[in-house]
Short mmCIF file of C-alpha atoms in Angstrom, two decimals:
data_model
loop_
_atom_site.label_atom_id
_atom_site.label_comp_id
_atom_site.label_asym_id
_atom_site.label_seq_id
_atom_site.Cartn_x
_atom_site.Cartn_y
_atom_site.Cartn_z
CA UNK A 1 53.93 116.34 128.49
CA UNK A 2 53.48 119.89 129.44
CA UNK A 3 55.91 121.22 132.17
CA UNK A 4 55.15 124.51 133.76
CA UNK A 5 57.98 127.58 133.13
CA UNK A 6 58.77 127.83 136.77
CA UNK A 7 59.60 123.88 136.79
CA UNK A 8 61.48 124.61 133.99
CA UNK A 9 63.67 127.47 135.40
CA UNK A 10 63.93 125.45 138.94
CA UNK A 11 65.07 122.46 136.52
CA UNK A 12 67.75 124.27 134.89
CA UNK A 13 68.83 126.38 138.20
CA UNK A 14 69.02 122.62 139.43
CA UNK A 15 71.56 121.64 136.87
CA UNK A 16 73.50 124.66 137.16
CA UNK A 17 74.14 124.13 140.94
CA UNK A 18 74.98 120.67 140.45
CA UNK A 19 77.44 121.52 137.81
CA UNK A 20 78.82 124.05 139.76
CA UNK A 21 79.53 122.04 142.89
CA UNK A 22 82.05 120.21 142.54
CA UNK A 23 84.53 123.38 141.29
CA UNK A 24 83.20 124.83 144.34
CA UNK A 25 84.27 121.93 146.86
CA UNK A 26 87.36 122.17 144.92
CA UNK A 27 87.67 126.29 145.78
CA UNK A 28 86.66 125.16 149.30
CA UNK A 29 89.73 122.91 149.41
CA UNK A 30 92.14 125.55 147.68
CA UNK A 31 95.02 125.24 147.71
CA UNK A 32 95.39 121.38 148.72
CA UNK A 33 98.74 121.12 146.55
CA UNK A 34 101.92 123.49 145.21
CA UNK A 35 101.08 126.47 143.21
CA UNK A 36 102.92 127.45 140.71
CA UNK A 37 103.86 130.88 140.09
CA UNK A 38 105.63 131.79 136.33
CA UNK A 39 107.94 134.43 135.97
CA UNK A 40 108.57 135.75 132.24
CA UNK A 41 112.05 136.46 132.37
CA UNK A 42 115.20 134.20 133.49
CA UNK A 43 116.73 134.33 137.30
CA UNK A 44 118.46 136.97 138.33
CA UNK A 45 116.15 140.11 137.05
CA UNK A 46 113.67 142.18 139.62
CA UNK A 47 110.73 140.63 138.57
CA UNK A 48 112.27 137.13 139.80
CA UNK A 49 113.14 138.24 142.66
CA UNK A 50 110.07 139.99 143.32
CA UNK A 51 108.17 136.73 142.41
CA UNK A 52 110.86 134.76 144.98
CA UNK A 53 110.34 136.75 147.54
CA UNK A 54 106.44 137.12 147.13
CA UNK A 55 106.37 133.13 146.60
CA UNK A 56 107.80 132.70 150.11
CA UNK A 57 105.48 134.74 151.82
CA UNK A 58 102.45 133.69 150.13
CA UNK A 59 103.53 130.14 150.60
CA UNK A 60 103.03 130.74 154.65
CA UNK A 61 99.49 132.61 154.22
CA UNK A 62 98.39 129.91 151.85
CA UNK A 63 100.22 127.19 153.73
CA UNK A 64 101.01 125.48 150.60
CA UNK A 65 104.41 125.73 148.38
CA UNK A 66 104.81 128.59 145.96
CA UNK A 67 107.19 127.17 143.06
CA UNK A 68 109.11 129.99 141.08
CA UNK A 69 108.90 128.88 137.84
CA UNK A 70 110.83 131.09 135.15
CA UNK A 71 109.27 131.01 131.59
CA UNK A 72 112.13 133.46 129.85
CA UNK A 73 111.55 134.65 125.96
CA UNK A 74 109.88 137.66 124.43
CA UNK A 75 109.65 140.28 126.88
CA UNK A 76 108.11 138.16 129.03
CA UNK A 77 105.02 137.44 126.88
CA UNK A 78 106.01 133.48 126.97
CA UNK A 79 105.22 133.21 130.06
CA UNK A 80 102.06 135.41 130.78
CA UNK A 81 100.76 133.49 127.24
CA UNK A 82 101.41 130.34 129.33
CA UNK A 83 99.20 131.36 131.93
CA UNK A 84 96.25 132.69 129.97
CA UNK A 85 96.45 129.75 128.21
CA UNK A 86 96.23 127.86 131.60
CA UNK A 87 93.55 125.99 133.63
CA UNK A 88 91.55 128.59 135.60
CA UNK A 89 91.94 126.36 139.27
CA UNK A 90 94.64 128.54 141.11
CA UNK A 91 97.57 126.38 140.29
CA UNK A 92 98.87 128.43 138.01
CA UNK A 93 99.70 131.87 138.36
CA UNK A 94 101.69 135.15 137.02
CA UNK A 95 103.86 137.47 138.50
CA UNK A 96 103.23 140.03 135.56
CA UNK A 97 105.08 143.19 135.13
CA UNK A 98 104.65 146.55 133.51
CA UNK A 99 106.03 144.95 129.52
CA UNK A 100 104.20 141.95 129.43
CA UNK A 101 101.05 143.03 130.64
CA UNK A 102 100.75 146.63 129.39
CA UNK A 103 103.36 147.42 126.95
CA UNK A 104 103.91 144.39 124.78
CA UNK A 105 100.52 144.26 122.95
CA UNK A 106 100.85 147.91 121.74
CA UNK A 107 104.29 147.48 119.73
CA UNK A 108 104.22 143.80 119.00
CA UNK A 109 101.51 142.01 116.34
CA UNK A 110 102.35 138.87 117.63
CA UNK A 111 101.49 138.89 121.36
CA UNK A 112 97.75 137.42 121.08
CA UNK A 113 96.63 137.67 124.31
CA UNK A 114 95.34 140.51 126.30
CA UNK A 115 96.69 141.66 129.13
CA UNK A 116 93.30 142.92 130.67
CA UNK A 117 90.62 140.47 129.40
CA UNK A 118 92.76 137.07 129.43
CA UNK A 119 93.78 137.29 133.03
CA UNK A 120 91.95 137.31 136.67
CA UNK A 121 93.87 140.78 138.54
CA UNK A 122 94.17 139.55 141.66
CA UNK A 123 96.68 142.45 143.14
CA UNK A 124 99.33 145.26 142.76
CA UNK A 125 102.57 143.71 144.68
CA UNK A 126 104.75 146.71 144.11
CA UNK A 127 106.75 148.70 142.54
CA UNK A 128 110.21 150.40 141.71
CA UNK A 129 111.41 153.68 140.15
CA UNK A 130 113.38 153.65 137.15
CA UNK A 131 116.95 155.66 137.14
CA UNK A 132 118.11 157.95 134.57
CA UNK A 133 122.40 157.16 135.05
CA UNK A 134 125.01 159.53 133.08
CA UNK A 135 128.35 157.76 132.18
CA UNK A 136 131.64 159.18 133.96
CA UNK A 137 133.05 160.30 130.29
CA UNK A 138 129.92 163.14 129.91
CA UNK A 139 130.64 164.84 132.35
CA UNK A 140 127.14 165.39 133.25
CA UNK A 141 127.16 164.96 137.20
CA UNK A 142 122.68 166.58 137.74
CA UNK A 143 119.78 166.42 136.16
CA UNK A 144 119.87 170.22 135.32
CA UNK A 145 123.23 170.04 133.77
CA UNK A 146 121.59 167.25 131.63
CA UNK A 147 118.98 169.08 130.45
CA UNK A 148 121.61 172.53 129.90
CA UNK A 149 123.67 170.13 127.48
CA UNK A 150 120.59 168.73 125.97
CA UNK A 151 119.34 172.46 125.06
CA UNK A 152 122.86 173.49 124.09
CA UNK A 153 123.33 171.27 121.39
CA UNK A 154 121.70 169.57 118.17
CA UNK A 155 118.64 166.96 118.60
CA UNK A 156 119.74 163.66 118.69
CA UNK A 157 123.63 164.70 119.66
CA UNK A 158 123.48 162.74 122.78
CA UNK A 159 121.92 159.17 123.41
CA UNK A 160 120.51 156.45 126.04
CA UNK A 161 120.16 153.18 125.93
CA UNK A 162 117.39 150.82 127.08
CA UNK A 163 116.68 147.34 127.39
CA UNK A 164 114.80 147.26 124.23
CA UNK A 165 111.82 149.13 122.30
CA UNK A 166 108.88 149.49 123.66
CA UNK A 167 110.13 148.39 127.48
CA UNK A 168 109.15 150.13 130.50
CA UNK A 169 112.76 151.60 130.46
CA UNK A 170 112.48 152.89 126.59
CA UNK A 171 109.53 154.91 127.62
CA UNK A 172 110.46 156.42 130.48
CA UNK A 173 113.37 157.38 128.09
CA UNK A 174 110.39 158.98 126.16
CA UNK A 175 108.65 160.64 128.90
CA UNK A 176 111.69 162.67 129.87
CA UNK A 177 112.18 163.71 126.42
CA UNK A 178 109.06 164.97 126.10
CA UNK A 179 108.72 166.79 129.50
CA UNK A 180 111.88 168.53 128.89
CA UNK A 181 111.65 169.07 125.29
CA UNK A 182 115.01 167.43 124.29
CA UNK A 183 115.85 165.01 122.46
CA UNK A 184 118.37 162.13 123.53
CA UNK A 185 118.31 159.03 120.89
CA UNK A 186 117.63 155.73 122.21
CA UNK A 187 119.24 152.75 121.97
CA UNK A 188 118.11 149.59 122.19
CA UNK A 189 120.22 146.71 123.79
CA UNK A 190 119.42 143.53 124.66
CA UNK A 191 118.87 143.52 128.10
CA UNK A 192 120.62 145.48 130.64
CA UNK A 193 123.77 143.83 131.57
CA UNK A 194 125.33 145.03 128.07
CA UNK A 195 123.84 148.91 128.76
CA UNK A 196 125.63 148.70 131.66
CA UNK A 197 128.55 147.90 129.84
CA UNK A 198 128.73 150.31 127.78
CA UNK A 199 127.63 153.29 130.10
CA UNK A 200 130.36 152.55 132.37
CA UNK A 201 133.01 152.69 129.31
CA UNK A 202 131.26 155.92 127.98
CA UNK A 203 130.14 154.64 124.67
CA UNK A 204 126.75 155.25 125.66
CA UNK A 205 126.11 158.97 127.21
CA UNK A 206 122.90 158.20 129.14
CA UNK A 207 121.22 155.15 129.98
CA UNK A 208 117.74 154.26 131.84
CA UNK A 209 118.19 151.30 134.37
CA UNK A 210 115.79 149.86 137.12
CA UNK A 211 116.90 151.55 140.30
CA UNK A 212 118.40 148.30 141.85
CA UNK A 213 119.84 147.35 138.38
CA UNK A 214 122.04 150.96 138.52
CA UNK A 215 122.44 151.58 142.05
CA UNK A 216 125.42 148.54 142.70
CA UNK A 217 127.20 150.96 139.78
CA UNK A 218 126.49 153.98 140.98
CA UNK A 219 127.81 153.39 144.33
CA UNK A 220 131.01 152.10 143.28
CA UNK A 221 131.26 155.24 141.71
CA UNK A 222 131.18 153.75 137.95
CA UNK A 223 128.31 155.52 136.93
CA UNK A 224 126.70 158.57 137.87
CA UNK A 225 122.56 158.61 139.52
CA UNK A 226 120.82 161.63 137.88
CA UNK A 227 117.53 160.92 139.46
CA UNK A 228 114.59 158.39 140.01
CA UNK A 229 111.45 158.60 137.54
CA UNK A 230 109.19 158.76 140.75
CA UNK A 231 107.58 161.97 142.16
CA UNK A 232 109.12 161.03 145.22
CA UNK A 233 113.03 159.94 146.38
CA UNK A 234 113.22 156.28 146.90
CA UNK A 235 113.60 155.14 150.34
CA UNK A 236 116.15 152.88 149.31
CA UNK A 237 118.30 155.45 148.12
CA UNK A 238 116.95 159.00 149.73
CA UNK A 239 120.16 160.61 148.66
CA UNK A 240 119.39 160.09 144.84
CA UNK A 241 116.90 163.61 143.94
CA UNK A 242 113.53 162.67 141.98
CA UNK A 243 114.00 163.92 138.34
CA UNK A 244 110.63 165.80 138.96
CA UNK A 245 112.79 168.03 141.82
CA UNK A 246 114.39 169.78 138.79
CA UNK A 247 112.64 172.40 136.80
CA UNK A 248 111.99 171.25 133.53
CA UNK A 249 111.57 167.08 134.62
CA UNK A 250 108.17 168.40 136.80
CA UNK A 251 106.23 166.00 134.66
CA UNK A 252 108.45 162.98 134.80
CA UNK A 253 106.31 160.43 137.02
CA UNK A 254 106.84 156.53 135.87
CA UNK A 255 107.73 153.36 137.54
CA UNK A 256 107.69 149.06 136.82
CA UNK A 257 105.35 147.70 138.44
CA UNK A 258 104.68 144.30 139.38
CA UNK A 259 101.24 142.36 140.20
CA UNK A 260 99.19 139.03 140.71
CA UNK A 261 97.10 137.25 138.12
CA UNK A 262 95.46 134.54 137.53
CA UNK A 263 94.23 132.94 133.67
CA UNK A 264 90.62 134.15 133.64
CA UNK A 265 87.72 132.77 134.73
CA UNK A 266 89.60 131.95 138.07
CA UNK A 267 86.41 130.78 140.56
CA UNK A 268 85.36 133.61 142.41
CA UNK A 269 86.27 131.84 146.25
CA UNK A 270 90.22 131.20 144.86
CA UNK A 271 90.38 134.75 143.68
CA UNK A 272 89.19 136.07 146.54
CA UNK A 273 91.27 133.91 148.63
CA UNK A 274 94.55 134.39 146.81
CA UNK A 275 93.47 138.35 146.87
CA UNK A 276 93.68 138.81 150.40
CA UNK A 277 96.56 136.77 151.36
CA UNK A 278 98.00 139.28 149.13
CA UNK A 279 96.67 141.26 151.23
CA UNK A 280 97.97 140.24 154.17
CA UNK A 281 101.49 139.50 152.58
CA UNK A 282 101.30 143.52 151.85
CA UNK A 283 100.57 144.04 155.69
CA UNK A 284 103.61 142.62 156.85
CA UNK A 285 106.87 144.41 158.22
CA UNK A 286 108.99 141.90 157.10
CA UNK A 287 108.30 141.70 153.36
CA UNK A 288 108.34 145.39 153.14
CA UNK A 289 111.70 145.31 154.58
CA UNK A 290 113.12 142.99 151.91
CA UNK A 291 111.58 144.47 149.29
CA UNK A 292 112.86 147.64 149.88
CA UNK A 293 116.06 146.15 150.34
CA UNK A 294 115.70 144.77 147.12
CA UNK A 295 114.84 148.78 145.61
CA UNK A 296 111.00 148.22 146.08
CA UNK A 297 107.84 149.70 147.32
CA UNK A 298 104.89 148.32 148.30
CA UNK A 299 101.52 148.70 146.71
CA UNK A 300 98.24 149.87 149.46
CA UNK A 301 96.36 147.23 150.40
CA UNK A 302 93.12 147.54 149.03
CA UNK A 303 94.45 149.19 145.66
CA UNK A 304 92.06 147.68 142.82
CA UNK A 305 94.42 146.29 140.44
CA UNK A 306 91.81 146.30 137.26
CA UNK A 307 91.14 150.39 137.56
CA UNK A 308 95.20 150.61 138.20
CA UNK A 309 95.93 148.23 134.92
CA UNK A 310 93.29 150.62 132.65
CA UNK A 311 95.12 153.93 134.00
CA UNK A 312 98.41 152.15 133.12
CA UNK A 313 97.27 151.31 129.59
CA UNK A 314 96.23 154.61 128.98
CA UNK A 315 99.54 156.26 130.25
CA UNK A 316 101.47 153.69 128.24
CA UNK A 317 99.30 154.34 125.14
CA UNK A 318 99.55 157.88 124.99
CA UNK A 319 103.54 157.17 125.64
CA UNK A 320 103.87 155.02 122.72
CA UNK A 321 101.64 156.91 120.13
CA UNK A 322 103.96 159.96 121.48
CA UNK A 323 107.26 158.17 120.58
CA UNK A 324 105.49 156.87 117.13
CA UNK A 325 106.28 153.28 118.17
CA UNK A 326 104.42 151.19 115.94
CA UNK A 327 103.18 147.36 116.30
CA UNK A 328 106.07 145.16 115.01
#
């Protein structure tokens, strides 16, 4: 039987719709139970506590629990791999940092997802500067008195330690070497607790911490603050200079940041319902006040988080190729 083409179009639109409804009711409805909300790294680091303190006040926009969930291993690419793998409803979400979501697919084979195509951005949350720290035993008390000893003596005399290759902290490591045209060898350790260690007993000369990692050490006067990585001083420590204040560190401009995803193909009402609670979570005086407490800033509302993530990739790129890092 013959069936005109516009039947045939209104036929199919037909089947579409009714397809479609019921994951629509379902966004209608969102969120009618807990959400959970992975973290890739165990307790205790800034991304968890980002993520706890972000959970709790995106539980009262949402009205609905926000479960912390941490998904440790890898760098944190467990646990973002865990969401992309996930079911695209809103249940199941990421607090994804600068590694996981930027840096770990450049140096490391294995990570199989993609950090811009496998996930829904639904927000910047915030972010902190990073903290170039001298131990007591160099004698190095500024920034310009780092950069005199670096000058003075033979590449590679002096070292710093991150908390790995290819983290955020290695290359901001990087970045200062190349703005200042010195060269400090890194170090990788496993995490930071151990750099710590070591800083404070002056086996290591430099080391590159998150700024609320270093500053408990710092002011017990166990290690000494050199500067932030930021343009700008940190509110939560304005007597700590920005590296970039010193002549030579002018370039030095790098932070961790921390965001909201979702696995993609998130339904286009939950996104745009989780993005501005997010929103309104970034509008409010009392978050902002514990998370600069906790050594954070804010992101602007309104920032788009997929133009950020692209800008970040390219930085990190160029960062990487730079410090001839290559995919493990």
């Amino acid at each position: 039987m013959f069936v005109p083409r516009f039947l045939r179009a209104a036929f199919a639109a037909a089947c579409v719709s009714a397809a479609l409804a019921p994951q629509l009711a379902r966004a209608a409805d969102y969120p009618d139970r807990p959400i959970s909300l992975i973290v890739g790294y165990p307790a205790g680091g800034s991304v968890d506590l980002t993520a706890r303190l972000f959970g709790e006040a995106l539980s009262k926009e949402l009205g609905q629990s926000v479960v912390i969930e941490n998904v440790g291993g890898a760098g944190g690419t467990i646990g973002a791999q865990r969401v992309a793998r996930a079911q695209a409803d809103g249940y199941t979400l990421l607090l994804g940092s600068t590694n996981e979501m930027v840096i770990a697919r450049m140096i490391n084979a294995a990570v199989k997802y993609d950090g811009a195509k496998d996930f829904t951005a639904l927000g910047v949350i915030a972010s902190q500067p990073m903290l170039l720290a001298a131990s007591k035993a160099s004698g190095v008390t500024t920034a310009a008195q780092y950069l005199e000893q670096l000058r003075a003596k033979a590449p590679g005399t002096f070292n710093y330690g991150s908390s790995g290759v290819g983290t955020t902290l290695h290359l901001a490591g990087e970045m200062v070497n190349q703005a200042t045209g010195t060269r400090a060898e890194h170090v990788p350790y496993r995490g930071v607790a151990p750099l710590v260690t070591d800083l404070m007993s002056g086996q290591l000369d430099f080391g590159m911490l998150v700024l609320s990692s270093g500053l408990p050490q710092v002011r017990s006067d166990k290690i000494v603050a050199l500067g932030v990585t930021e343009k700008k001083r940190s509110p939560v420590a304005p007597d700590v200079p920005a590296l970039a204040e010193t002549p030579g560190f002018e370039s030095v401009d790098i932070n961790v940041w921390f965001a909201l995803y979702g696995p993609t193909g998130l339904p286009q009402p939950v996104a745009q319902k989780l993005s501005a609670a997010l929103g309104k979570v970034l509008q409010s005086e009392a978050f902002r006040a514990k998370m600069q407490e906790a050594g954070g800033e804010l992101s602007r509302p309104g920032l788009d988080p997929v133009a950020f993530q692209a800008a970040e990739t390219a930085k990190y790129g160029a960062l990487v190729k730079a410090a001839h890092i290559e995919a493990q």
